[in-house]
Coordinates of C-alpha atoms in Angstrom, one line a residue:
X1 CA 0.0 0.0 0.0
X2 CA 1.3 3.4 -1.0
X3 CA 1.5 5.9 1.9
X4 CA 1.2 9.6 1.1
X5 CA 4.1 11.5 2.5
X6 CA 3.2 13.9 5.3
X7 CA 5.1 16.9 6.6
X8 CA 5.4 17.4 10.4
X9 CA 4.6 21.0 11.3
X10 CA 6.9 22.3 14.0
X11 CA 5.3 23.2 17.3
X12 CA 6.4 26.8 17.0
X13 CA 4.5 27.1 13.7
X14 CA 1.4 25.8 15.5
X15 CA 1.8 28.7 17.9
X16 CA 1.9 31.2 15.0
X17 CA -1.2 29.7 13.5
X18 CA -3.1 29.9 16.8
X19 CA -1.9 33.4 17.4
X20 CA -3.0 34.6 14.0
X21 CA -6.4 32.9 14.5
X22 CA -6.9 34.7 17.8
X23 CA -5.8 38.0 16.4
X24 CA -8.2 37.7 13.5
X25 CA -11.1 37.0 15.9
X26 CA -10.1 40.1 17.9
X27 CA -10.3 42.4 14.8
X28 CA -13.8 41.2 14.0
X29 CA -14.9 43.6 16.8
X30 CA -14.4 47.2 15.7
X31 CA -12.5 49.4 18.1
X32 CA -14.6 52.1 19.8
X33 CA -15.0 55.5 18.0
X34 CA -13.1 57.7 20.5
X35 CA -15.0 60.8 19.6
X36 CA -18.0 58.9 21.0
X37 CA -16.3 56.9 23.8
X38 CA -14.3 59.9 24.9
X39 CA -16.2 62.9 23.6
X40 CA -14.4 66.3 23.5
X41 CA -15.7 69.1 25.7
X42 CA -16.8 70.9 22.5
X43 CA -18.7 68.4 20.4
X44 CA -19.1 66.2 17.4
X45 CA -20.2 68.0 14.2
X46 CA -21.8 66.6 11.0
X47 CA -21.1 69.2 8.3
X48 CA -23.1 68.9 5.1
X49 CA -21.6 71.4 2.6
X50 CA -19.9 71.7 -0.8
X51 CA -16.3 70.8 -1.3
X52 CA -13.6 71.9 -3.7
X53 CA -10.3 70.2 -4.5
X54 CA -8.5 73.5 -4.7
X55 CA -9.4 76.5 -2.6
X56 CA -11.5 77.2 0.5
X57 CA -15.3 77.2 0.2
X58 CA -17.9 75.0 1.9
X59 CA -16.5 72.3 4.0
X60 CA -13.0 73.3 3.0
X61 CA -13.7 76.6 4.8
X62 CA -15.6 75.1 7.8
X63 CA -14.0 71.8 8.8
X64 CA -10.4 73.0 9.5
X65 CA -11.4 76.0 11.7
X66 CA -13.8 73.9 13.7
X67 CA -11.1 71.3 14.3
X68 CA -8.7 74.0 15.4
X69 CA -11.4 75.0 17.9
X70 CA -11.5 71.5 19.3
X71 CA -14.4 69.9 17.5
X72 CA -14.5 66.5 15.9
X73 CA -16.0 67.1 12.4
X74 CA -17.4 64.6 10.0
X75 CA -17.9 66.2 6.5
X76 CA -20.4 65.2 3.9
X77 CA -19.6 66.8 0.6
X78 CA -22.8 67.8 -1.1
X79 CA -20.8 68.5 -4.2
X80 CA -17.2 67.8 -5.1
X81 CA -15.8 70.2 -7.7
X82 CA -12.3 70.8 -8.9
X83 CA -12.6 74.5 -7.8
X84 CA -15.3 77.0 -7.0
X85 CA -17.7 78.1 -9.7
X86 CA -16.2 81.6 -10.0
X87 CA -13.4 80.2 -12.2
X88 CA -13.8 80.1 -16.0
X89 CA -14.6 76.3 -15.7
X90 CA -15.0 73.6 -13.1
X91 CA -15.5 69.8 -13.1
X92 CA -16.9 67.5 -10.6
X93 CA -19.8 65.6 -9.1
X94 CA -23.1 66.4 -7.3
X95 CA -24.4 64.3 -4.4
X96 CA -28.2 63.6 -4.6
X97 CA -30.6 63.1 -1.8
X98 CA -30.6 59.3 -2.1
X99 CA -26.8 59.2 -1.9
X100 CA -26.9 61.4 1.2
X101 CA -29.4 59.1 2.9
X102 CA -27.2 56.0 2.0
X103 CA -24.3 57.6 3.9
X104 CA -26.6 58.2 6.9
X105 CA -27.8 54.5 6.7
X106 CA -24.1 53.4 6.7
X107 CA -23.4 55.5 9.8
X108 CA -26.6 54.3 11.5
X109 CA -25.7 50.6 10.8
X110 CA -22.5 51.1 12.8
X111 CA -24.1 53.2 15.6
X112 CA -22.2 56.3 14.4
X113 CA -25.0 58.7 14.1
X114 CA -24.6 60.5 17.5
X115 CA -23.8 64.2 16.9
X116 CA -24.0 67.3 19.1
X117 CA -24.2 69.6 16.1
X118 CA -25.4 69.7 12.5
X119 CA -24.0 72.3 10.2
X120 CA -25.4 73.0 6.7
X121 CA -24.4 75.4 4.0
X122 CA -25.1 75.6 0.2
X123 CA -27.8 73.2 -1.0
X124 CA -28.8 73.4 -4.6
X125 CA -32.0 71.4 -4.9
X126 CA -35.3 70.8 -3.2
X127 CA -34.9 67.1 -3.1
X128 CA -31.5 67.3 -1.4
X129 CA -32.8 69.9 1.1
X130 CA -35.8 67.6 1.9
X131 CA -33.3 64.8 2.6
X132 CA -31.4 67.1 4.9
X133 CA -34.6 67.7 6.9
X134 CA -34.9 63.9 7.2
X135 CA -31.3 63.9 8.5
X136 CA -32.2 66.5 11.1
X137 CA -35.1 64.3 12.3
X138 CA -33.0 61.2 12.4
X139 CA -30.2 62.9 14.4
X140 CA -32.6 64.4 16.9
X141 CA -34.2 61.0 17.4
X142 CA -30.8 59.9 18.6
X143 CA -29.7 63.1 20.4
X144 CA -32.8 65.3 21.1
X145 CA -30.4 68.1 22.2
X146 CA -28.8 68.3 18.7
X147 CA -27.9 71.9 17.8
X148 CA -28.7 72.6 14.1
X149 CA -26.7 75.6 12.7
X150 CA -28.1 76.6 9.3
X151 CA -26.5 79.0 6.8
X152 CA -29.4 79.4 4.4
X153 CA -27.4 80.1 1.3
X154 CA -29.9 81.6 -1.1
X155 CA -28.2 84.6 -2.7
X156 CA -26.8 88.1 -2.1
X157 CA -27.2 91.7 -3.3
X158 CA -30.6 91.1 -4.7
X159 CA -29.8 88.0 -6.7
X160 CA -30.8 84.3 -6.0
X161 CA -28.1 81.7 -6.3
X162 CA -30.6 78.8 -6.0
X163 CA -33.9 77.8 -7.6
X164 CA -36.7 80.0 -6.3
X165 CA -38.6 77.1 -5.0
X166 CA -35.9 76.5 -2.3
X167 CA -36.9 79.8 -0.6
X168 CA -40.3 78.4 0.4
X169 CA -38.8 75.1 1.7
X170 CA -36.3 77.0 3.8
X171 CA -39.0 79.4 5.1
X172 CA -41.7 76.7 5.8
X173 CA -39.6 73.7 6.8
X174 CA -35.9 74.5 7.6
X175 CA -36.2 77.7 9.7
X176 CA -38.6 76.0 12.2
X177 CA -36.1 73.2 13.0
X178 CA -32.9 75.3 13.1
X179 CA -31.3 76.2 16.4
X180 CA -29.2 79.0 14.9
X181 CA -29.7 80.8 11.6
X182 CA -26.9 82.9 9.8
X183 CA -28.4 84.6 6.8
X184 CA -27.0 87.7 5.1
X185 CA -29.3 90.7 4.5
X186 CA -30.8 89.5 1.3
X187 CA -31.4 86.0 2.7
X188 CA -33.1 87.4 5.8
X189 CA -35.4 89.4 3.5
X190 CA -36.2 86.3 1.5
X191 CA -37.0 84.3 4.6
X192 CA -39.1 86.9 6.3
X193 CA -40.6 88.8 3.3
X194 CA -39.5 91.9 5.2
X195 CA -37.4 94.6 3.5
X196 CA -34.3 95.6 5.6
X197 CA -33.3 99.3 5.1
X198 CA -32.4 100.2 8.7
X199 CA -31.0 98.8 11.9
X200 CA -34.6 98.6 13.3
X201 CA -35.6 96.6 10.3
X202 CA -32.7 94.2 10.9
X203 CA -33.8 93.7 14.5
X204 CA -37.4 93.2 13.4
X205 CA -36.3 90.6 10.9
X206 CA -34.5 88.7 13.7
X207 CA -37.7 88.8 15.8
X208 CA -39.7 87.4 12.9
X209 CA -37.2 84.5 12.5
X210 CA -37.3 83.8 16.3
X211 CA -41.1 83.5 16.0
X212 CA -40.6 80.9 13.3
X213 CA -38.1 78.8 15.2
X214 CA -34.4 79.5 15.9
X215 CA -33.4 80.9 19.3
X216 CA -30.2 82.4 17.8
X217 CA -30.1 84.6 14.7
X218 CA -27.1 86.3 13.3
X219 CA -27.6 88.5 10.2
X220 CA -24.0 88.4 9.2
X221 CA -23.9 91.4 6.9
X222 CA -26.3 94.3 6.5
X223 CA -25.4 97.3 4.3
X224 CA -27.1 100.4 5.6
X225 CA -26.2 103.8 4.2
X226 CA -22.8 102.6 3.1
X227 CA -22.0 101.0 6.5
X228 CA -21.6 97.3 7.0
X229 CA -23.1 95.8 10.2
X230 CA -23.7 92.4 11.8
X231 CA -26.9 92.2 13.9
X232 CA -27.2 89.3 16.3
X233 CA -30.2 88.3 18.4
X234 CA -30.6 85.6 21.1
X235 CA -34.1 84.7 22.4
X236 CA -33.1 82.9 25.6
X237 CA -36.7 82.0 26.6
X238 CA -39.4 81.5 24.0
X239 CA -41.7 84.5 23.8
X240 CA -39.3 86.8 25.8
X241 CA -37.6 89.8 24.3
X242 CA -34.3 88.7 22.8
X243 CA -30.9 90.1 23.6
X244 CA -29.8 92.0 20.5
X245 CA -26.6 93.7 19.5
X246 CA -24.6 95.0 16.5
X247 CA -21.0 94.9 15.4
X248 CA -19.7 97.5 12.9
X249 CA -17.6 95.8 10.3
X250 CA -15.0 97.6 8.2
X251 CA -15.4 97.3 4.5
X252 CA -12.4 95.7 2.7
X253 CA -12.1 96.7 -0.9
X254 CA -12.0 93.2 -2.3
X255 CA -14.2 90.1 -2.9
X256 CA -13.4 86.9 -1.1
X257 CA -14.8 83.4 -1.5
X258 CA -15.7 81.1 1.4
X259 CA -16.2 83.9 3.9
X260 CA -19.8 83.1 4.7
X261 CA -19.0 79.4 5.2
X262 CA -16.1 80.3 7.5
X263 CA -18.2 82.8 9.5
X264 CA -20.9 80.3 10.2
X265 CA -18.4 77.7 11.3
X266 CA -16.8 80.3 13.6
X267 CA -20.2 81.2 15.0
X268 CA -21.0 77.6 15.7
X269 CA -17.6 77.1 17.4
X270 CA -17.6 80.1 19.6
X271 CA -21.4 80.1 20.4
X272 CA -21.0 76.6 21.8
X273 CA -18.1 77.8 24.0
X274 CA -20.2 80.8 25.1
X275 CA -23.7 79.4 25.0
X276 CA -25.3 82.3 27.0
X277 CA -23.3 85.1 25.3
X278 CA -23.9 85.3 21.6
X279 CA -22.4 88.8 21.5
X280 CA -19.1 87.5 22.8
X281 CA -19.2 84.6 20.3
X282 CA -19.9 87.0 17.5
X283 CA -17.0 89.3 18.6
X284 CA -14.6 86.4 18.4
X285 CA -16.0 85.2 15.1
X286 CA -15.8 88.6 13.4
X287 CA -12.3 89.3 14.8
X288 CA -11.1 85.9 13.4
X289 CA -12.7 86.5 10.0
X290 CA -11.4 90.0 9.6
X291 CA -7.8 88.8 10.5
X292 CA -8.0 86.1 7.9
X293 CA -9.3 88.6 5.2
X294 CA -6.6 91.2 6.0
X295 CA -3.9 88.5 5.8
X296 CA -5.3 87.3 2.5
X297 CA -5.4 90.9 1.1
X298 CA -1.8 91.6 2.2
X299 CA -0.5 88.3 0.7
X300 CA -2.1 89.0 -2.6
X301 CA -0.6 92.5 -2.7
X302 CA 2.8 91.0 -1.7
X303 CA 2.5 88.6 -4.7
X304 CA 2.0 91.7 -6.9
X305 CA -1.7 90.9 -7.6
X306 CA -4.4 93.5 -7.8
X307 CA -6.9 92.2 -5.2
X308 CA -9.8 94.1 -6.8
X309 CA -9.4 92.3 -10.2
X310 CA -11.2 89.0 -9.2
X311 CA -12.4 87.0 -6.2
X312 CA -9.7 86.0 -3.7
X313 CA -9.0 82.5 -2.1
X314 CA -8.7 83.0 1.7
X315 CA -5.5 82.2 3.5
X316 CA -6.9 79.8 5.9
X317 CA -3.9 77.7 6.8
X318 CA -1.7 80.7 7.3
X319 CA -4.3 82.1 9.8
X320 CA -4.4 79.3 12.3
X321 CA -3.4 81.5 15.3
X322 CA -6.1 84.0 14.4
X323 CA -8.7 81.2 14.4
X324 CA -7.5 79.5 17.7
X325 CA -6.8 82.7 19.6
X326 CA -8.4 85.7 18.0
X327 CA -7.7 89.2 19.4
X328 CA -11.1 90.9 19.8
X329 CA -10.8 94.1 17.8
X330 CA -14.5 94.4 16.9
X331 CA -16.8 94.9 19.9
X332 CA -20.5 94.3 20.1
X333 CA -22.8 97.2 21.0
X334 CA -26.0 96.0 22.8
X335 CA -29.3 97.5 21.9
X336 CA -31.3 98.6 24.9

């Protein structure tokens, strides 16, 4: 009878096989997500915004500053473009509502949907915005204390950037579920149907938005008689008169991209650190933003470029200290 040859495996090799088997079983269990197991004092932010490969707009303007301020930030890119749309051409992809929900389902399947904050910026379609509303509902079913900071990007200087039907969705559905709203003057007018031509009008627009939902409203830029203002309002108790203030902002003779996205991120970051003092949070945010813009302007001039000839990409990386530790140079004035 013919015997098959067999090879004796050394005892040491058996130990290696056993060790590898045990190790593979260990890795079947995913390690804890430390931002959940050991949460930071600041929070965990889901940021749904646009993204560009080059330049700083949308999530590229918001994620890094929030991380510098101590937040864990998970970005969802509503679009992914080569560059912002102000260039002669751009290429890229647009996320639709179904794809956004698939991402949420993936997070939910792994128990990763706990967030302290939701941040949204530019949204270009009604279907995607409706899905964002479903995301708000889902996140609040997991964390009822979720803070939703909404930058209702609709347009500026009398011109809509989005389809007109989005305005009604924001007004009827988004504003009521937002915790903080950061419109510019034109967007505040669109959301309230109220023309803003004075400081009193700005304050009244804030009151109308409070009545619709959010406790905190910051109209980030109001141009009145050639002067640029920020008007903020915090309704600490529903139905009570809000604390309101203004910050006078210097006009810089240039146009920058990504400033609204950066401002809203800074307002989220600082208002969470100063939850009962929106004026202080706005002072810090404005001071940071103005420092970034001034550095950007100076650097373009140093490079021999006329800063008024086109839109400027902000110098975010070079301004880390101004984001982490801003010097308050712009003070809030409280309305009596």
